[in-house]
Tab-separated table of C-alpha atoms in Angstrom:
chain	number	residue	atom	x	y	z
J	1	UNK	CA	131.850	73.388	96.826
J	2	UNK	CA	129.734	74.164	99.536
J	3	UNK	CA	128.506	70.849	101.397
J	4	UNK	CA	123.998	70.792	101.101
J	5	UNK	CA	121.995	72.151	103.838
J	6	UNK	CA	121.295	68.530	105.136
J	7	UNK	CA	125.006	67.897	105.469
J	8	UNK	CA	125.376	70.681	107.127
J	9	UNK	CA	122.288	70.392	109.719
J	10	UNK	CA	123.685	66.937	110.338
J	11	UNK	CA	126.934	67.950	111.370
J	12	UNK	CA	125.566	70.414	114.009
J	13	UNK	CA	123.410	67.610	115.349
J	14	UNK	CA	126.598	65.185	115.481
J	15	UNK	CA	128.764	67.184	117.598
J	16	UNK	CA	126.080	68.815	119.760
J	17	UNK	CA	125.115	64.924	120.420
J	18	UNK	CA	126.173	62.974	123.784
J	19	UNK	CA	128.003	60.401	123.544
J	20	UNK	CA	127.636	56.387	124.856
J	21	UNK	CA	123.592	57.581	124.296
J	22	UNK	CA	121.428	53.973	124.167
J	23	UNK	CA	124.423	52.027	125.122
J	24	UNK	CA	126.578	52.792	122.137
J	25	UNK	CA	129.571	53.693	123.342
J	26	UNK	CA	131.453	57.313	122.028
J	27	UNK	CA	129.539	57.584	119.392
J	28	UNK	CA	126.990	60.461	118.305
J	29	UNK	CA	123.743	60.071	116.737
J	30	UNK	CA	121.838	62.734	114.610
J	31	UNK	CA	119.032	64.399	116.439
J	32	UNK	CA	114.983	63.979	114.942
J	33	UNK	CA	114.205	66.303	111.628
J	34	UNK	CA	118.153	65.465	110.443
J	35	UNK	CA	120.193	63.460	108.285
J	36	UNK	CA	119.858	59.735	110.244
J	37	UNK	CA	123.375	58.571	111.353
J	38	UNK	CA	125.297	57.316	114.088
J	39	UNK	CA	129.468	57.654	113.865
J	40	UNK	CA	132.611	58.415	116.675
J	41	UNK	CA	133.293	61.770	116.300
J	42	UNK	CA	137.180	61.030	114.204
J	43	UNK	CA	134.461	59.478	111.568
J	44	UNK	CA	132.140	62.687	111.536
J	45	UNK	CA	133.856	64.564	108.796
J	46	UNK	CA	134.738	61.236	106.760
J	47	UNK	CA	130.951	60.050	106.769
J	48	UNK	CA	129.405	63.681	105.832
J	49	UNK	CA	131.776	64.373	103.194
J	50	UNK	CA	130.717	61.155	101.406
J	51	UNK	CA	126.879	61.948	102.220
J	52	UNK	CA	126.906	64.816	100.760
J	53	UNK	CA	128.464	63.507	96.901
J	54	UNK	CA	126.170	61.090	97.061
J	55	UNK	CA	122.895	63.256	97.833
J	56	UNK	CA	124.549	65.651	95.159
J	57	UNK	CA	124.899	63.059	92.504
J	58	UNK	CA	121.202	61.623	93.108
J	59	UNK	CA	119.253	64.691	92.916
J	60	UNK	CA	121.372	65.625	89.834
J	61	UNK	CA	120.112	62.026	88.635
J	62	UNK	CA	115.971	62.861	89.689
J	63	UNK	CA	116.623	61.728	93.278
J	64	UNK	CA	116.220	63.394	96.538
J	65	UNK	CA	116.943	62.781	100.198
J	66	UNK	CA	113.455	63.365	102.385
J	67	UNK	CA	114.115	63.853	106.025
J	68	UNK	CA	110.789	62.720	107.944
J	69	UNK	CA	111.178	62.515	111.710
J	70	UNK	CA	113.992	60.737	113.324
J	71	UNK	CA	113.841	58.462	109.562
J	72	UNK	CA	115.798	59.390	106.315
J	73	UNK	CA	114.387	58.587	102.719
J	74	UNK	CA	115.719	58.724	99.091
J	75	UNK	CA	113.156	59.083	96.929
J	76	UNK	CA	112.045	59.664	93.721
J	77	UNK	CA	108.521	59.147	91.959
J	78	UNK	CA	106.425	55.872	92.602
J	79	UNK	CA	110.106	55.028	94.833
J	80	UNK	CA	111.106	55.853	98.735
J	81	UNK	CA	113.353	53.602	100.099
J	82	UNK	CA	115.091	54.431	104.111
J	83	UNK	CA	118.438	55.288	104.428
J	84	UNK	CA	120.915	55.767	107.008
J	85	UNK	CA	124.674	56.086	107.602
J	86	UNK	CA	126.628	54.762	110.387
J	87	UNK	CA	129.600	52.815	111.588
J	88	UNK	CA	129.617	49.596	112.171
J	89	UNK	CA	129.419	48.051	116.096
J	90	UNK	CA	130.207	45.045	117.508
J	91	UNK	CA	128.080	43.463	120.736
J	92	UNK	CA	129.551	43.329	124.256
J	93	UNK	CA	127.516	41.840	127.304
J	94	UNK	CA	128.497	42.684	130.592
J	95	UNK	CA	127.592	40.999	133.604
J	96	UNK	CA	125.507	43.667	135.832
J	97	UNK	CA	124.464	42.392	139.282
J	98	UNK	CA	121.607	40.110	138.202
J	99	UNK	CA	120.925	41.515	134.994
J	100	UNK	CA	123.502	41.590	131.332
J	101	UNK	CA	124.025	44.859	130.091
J	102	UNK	CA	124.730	44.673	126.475
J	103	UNK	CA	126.246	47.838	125.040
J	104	UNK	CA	127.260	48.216	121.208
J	105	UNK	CA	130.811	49.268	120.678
J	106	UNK	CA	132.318	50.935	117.450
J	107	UNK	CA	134.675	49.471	114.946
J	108	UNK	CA	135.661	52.009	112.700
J	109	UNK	CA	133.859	50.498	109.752
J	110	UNK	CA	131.545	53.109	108.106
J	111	UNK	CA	127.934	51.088	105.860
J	112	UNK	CA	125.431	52.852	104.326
J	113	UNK	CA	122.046	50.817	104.755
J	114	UNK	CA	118.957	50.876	102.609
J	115	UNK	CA	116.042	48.401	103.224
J	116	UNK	CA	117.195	45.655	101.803
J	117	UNK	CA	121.044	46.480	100.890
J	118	UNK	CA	123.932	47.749	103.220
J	119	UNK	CA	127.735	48.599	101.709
J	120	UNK	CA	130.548	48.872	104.205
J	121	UNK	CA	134.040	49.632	104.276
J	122	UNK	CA	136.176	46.291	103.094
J	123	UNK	CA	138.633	45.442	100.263
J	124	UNK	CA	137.072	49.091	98.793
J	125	UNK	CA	136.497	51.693	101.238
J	126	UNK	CA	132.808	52.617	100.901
J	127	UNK	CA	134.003	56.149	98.699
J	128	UNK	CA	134.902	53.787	96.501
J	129	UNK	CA	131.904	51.935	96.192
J	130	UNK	CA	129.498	55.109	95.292
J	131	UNK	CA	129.001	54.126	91.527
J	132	UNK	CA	127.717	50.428	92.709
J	133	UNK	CA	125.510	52.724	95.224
J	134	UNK	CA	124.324	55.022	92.253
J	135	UNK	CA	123.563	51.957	90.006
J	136	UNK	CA	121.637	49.926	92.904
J	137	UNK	CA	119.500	52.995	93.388
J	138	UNK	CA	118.703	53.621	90.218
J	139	UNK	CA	117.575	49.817	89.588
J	140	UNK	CA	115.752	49.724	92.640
J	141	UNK	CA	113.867	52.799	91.850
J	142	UNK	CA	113.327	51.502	88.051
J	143	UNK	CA	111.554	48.128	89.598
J	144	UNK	CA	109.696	49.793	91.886
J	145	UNK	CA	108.420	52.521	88.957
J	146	UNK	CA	107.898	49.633	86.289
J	147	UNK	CA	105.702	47.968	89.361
J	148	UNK	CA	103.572	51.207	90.225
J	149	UNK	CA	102.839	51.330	86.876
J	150	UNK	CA	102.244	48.711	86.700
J	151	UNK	CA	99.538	48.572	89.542
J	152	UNK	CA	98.191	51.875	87.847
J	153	UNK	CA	97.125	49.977	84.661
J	154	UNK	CA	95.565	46.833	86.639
J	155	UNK	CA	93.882	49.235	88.818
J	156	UNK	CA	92.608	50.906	85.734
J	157	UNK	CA	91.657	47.717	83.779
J	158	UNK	CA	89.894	46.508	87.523
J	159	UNK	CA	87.971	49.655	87.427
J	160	UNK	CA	86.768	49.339	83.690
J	161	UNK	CA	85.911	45.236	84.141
J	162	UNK	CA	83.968	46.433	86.653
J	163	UNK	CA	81.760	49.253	84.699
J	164	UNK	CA	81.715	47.224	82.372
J	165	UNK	CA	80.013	44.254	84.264
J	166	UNK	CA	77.696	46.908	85.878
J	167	UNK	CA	76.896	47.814	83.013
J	168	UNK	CA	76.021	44.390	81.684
J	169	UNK	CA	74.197	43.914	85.477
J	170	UNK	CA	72.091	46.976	84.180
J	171	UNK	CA	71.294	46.281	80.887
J	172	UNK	CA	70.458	42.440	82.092
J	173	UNK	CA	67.842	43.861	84.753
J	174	UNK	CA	66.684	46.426	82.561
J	175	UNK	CA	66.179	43.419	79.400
J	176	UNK	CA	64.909	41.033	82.829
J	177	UNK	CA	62.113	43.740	83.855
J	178	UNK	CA	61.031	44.291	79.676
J	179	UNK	CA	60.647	40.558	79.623
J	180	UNK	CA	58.415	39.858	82.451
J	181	UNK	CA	56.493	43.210	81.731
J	182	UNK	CA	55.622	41.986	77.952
J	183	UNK	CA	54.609	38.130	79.413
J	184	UNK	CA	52.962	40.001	82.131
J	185	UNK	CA	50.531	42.296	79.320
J	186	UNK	CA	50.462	39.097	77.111
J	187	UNK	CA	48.893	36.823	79.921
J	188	UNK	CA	46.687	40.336	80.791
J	189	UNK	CA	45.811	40.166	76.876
J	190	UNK	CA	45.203	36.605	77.082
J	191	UNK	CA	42.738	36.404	80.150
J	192	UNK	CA	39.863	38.857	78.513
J	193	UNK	CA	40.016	37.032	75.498
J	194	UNK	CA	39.428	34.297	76.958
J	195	UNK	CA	36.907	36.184	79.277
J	196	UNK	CA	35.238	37.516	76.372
J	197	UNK	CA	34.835	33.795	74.316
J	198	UNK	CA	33.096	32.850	77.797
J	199	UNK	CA	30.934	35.920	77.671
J	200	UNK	CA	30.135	35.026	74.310
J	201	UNK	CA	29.374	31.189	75.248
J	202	UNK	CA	27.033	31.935	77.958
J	203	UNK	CA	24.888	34.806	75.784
J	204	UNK	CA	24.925	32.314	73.012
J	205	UNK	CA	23.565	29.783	75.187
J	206	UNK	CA	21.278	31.832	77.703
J	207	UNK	CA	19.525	33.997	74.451
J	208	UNK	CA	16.926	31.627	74.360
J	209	UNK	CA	15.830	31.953	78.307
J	210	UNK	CA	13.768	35.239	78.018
J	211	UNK	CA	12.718	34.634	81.571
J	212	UNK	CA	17.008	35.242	82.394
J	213	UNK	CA	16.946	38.217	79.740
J	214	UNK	CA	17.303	41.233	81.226
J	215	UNK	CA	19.360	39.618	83.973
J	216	UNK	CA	21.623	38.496	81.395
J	217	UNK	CA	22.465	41.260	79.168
J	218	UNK	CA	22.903	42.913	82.920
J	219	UNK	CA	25.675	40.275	83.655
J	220	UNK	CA	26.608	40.722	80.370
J	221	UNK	CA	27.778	44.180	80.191
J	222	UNK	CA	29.202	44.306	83.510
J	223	UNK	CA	31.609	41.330	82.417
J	224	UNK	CA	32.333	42.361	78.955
J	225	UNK	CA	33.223	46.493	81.113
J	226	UNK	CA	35.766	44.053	83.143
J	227	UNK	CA	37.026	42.308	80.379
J	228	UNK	CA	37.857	46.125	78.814
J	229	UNK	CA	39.129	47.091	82.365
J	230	UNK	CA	41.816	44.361	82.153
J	231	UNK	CA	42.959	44.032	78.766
J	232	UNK	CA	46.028	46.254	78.281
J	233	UNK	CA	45.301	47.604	75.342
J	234	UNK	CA	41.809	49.137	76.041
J	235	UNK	CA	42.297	49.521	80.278
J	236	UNK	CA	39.002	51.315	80.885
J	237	UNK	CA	38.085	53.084	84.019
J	238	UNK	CA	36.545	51.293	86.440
J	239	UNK	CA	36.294	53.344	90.133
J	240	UNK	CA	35.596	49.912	91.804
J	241	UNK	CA	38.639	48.764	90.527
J	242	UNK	CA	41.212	51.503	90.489
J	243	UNK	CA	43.301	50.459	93.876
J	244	UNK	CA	43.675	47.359	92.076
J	245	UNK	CA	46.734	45.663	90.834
J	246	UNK	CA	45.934	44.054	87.143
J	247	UNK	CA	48.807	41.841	87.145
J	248	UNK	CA	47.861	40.080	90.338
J	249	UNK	CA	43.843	41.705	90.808
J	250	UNK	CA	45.071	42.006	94.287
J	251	UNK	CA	44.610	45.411	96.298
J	252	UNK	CA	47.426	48.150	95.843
J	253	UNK	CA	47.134	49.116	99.646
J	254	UNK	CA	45.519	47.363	102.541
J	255	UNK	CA	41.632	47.190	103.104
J	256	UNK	CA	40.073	49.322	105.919
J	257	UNK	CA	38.371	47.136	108.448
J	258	UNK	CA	35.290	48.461	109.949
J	259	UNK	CA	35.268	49.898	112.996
J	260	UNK	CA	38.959	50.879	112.683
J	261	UNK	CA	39.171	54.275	114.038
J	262	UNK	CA	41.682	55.435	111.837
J	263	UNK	CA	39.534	54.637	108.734
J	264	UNK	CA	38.619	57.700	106.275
């Protein structure tokens, strides 16, 4: 069967690679846009043949390898998790003049690494070990899918507590502002009642002054016209009185002051 184009890329990029690059010594690393690995060239053909049955069983499973920069993914939906393939190193420091060197030398031990989970050559070679890979990765992408969706719905129950308390927030202002308008007209009703039994009081008691008379039923109608200009169920005209706010009988916009050369 013919290895995948990945496998294939990969390979180029192995053996056109230099050798001892970063201080690991004779081994070759994949170049940026490939397959991510790092092998000696005896392990090249090893490594690649078991990269490619495993990318060929996980995208027949939904899977796929994503190759993004110098970084290698296997993903599938709601799940990307990094892989790579290499072989195994050991540490060596060298004294160099003043300074350590430490280089990183192979030890024929081929891993695959995800994230959080690495296989390696040992009692099982890591061929061996591909249906433990398979099952791992198909877990792992089954948490992370149940979790997304799980996000999803608590985003979506978030979104609708919060229309929903908007809504309340709405329909609490909008009940607030009814409220305070209907106390606001009552107290308005109230006031030229009560203006009106005072009207009443002071004709009963003045009708008998015919000297005040005509003074009177002057005063008279003028406060009985205000009393009609305020209640809220009449609201007659009144041009003295039409800048005027009735709930506080204070003016809508401020008073001219003479002399102020901007006054109309």
């Amino acid at each position: 069967m013919k290895p995948d184009e990945l496998i294939i890329a990969a390979k180029n990029s192995l053996l056109a690679s230099d050798e001892d690059r970063f201080n690991y010594i004779g081994m070759a690393h994949t170049h940026r846009d490939n397959l991510k690995s790092k092998l000696t060239r005896k392990n090249i053909s090893r490594a690649l043949l078991f990269y490619d049955t495993l990318l060929k069983i996980l995208r027949k499973r939904g899977f796929d390898i994503q190759v993004r920069y110098d970084k290698t993914y296997v993903t599938a939906e709601d799940y990307s998790d990094e892989i790579v393939l290499l072989e195994k190193t050991k540490i060596e420091i060298q004294k160099d003049g003043n300074y350590n060197r430490t280089t990183y030398r192979p030890i024929g031990i081929l891993a695959l690494r995800l994230a959080y989970k690495e296989w390696k050559d040992g009692k099982m070679p890591l061929e061996q070990q591909l249906s433990t890979i398979i099952v791992y990765i198909e877990l792992a992408a089954r948490s992370w899918q149940a979790a997304a969706k799980r996000r999803r719905e608590e985003e979506v129950q978030r979104k609708e507590k919060e229309r929903l308390q908007k809504e309340f927030e709405t329909l609490q202002e909008k009940e607030l502002k009814e409220c305070k308008d209907t106390l606001q007209k009552a107290t308005r009703w109230d006031k030229p009642n009560n203006l009106r039994n005072y009207i009443n009081e002071i004709e009963s008691r003045m009708i008998a002054d015919s000297d005040a008379h005509e003074h009177i039923n002057n005063w008279l109608a003028w406060a009985r016209s205000k009393a009609d200009c305020y209640d809220p169920f009449i609201e007659e005209e009144d041009p003295l009185l039409a800048n005027v706010d009735k709930d506080t009988l204070s003016s809508k916009t401020p008073s001219k002051k003479y002399g102020d050369p901007f006054a109309l």
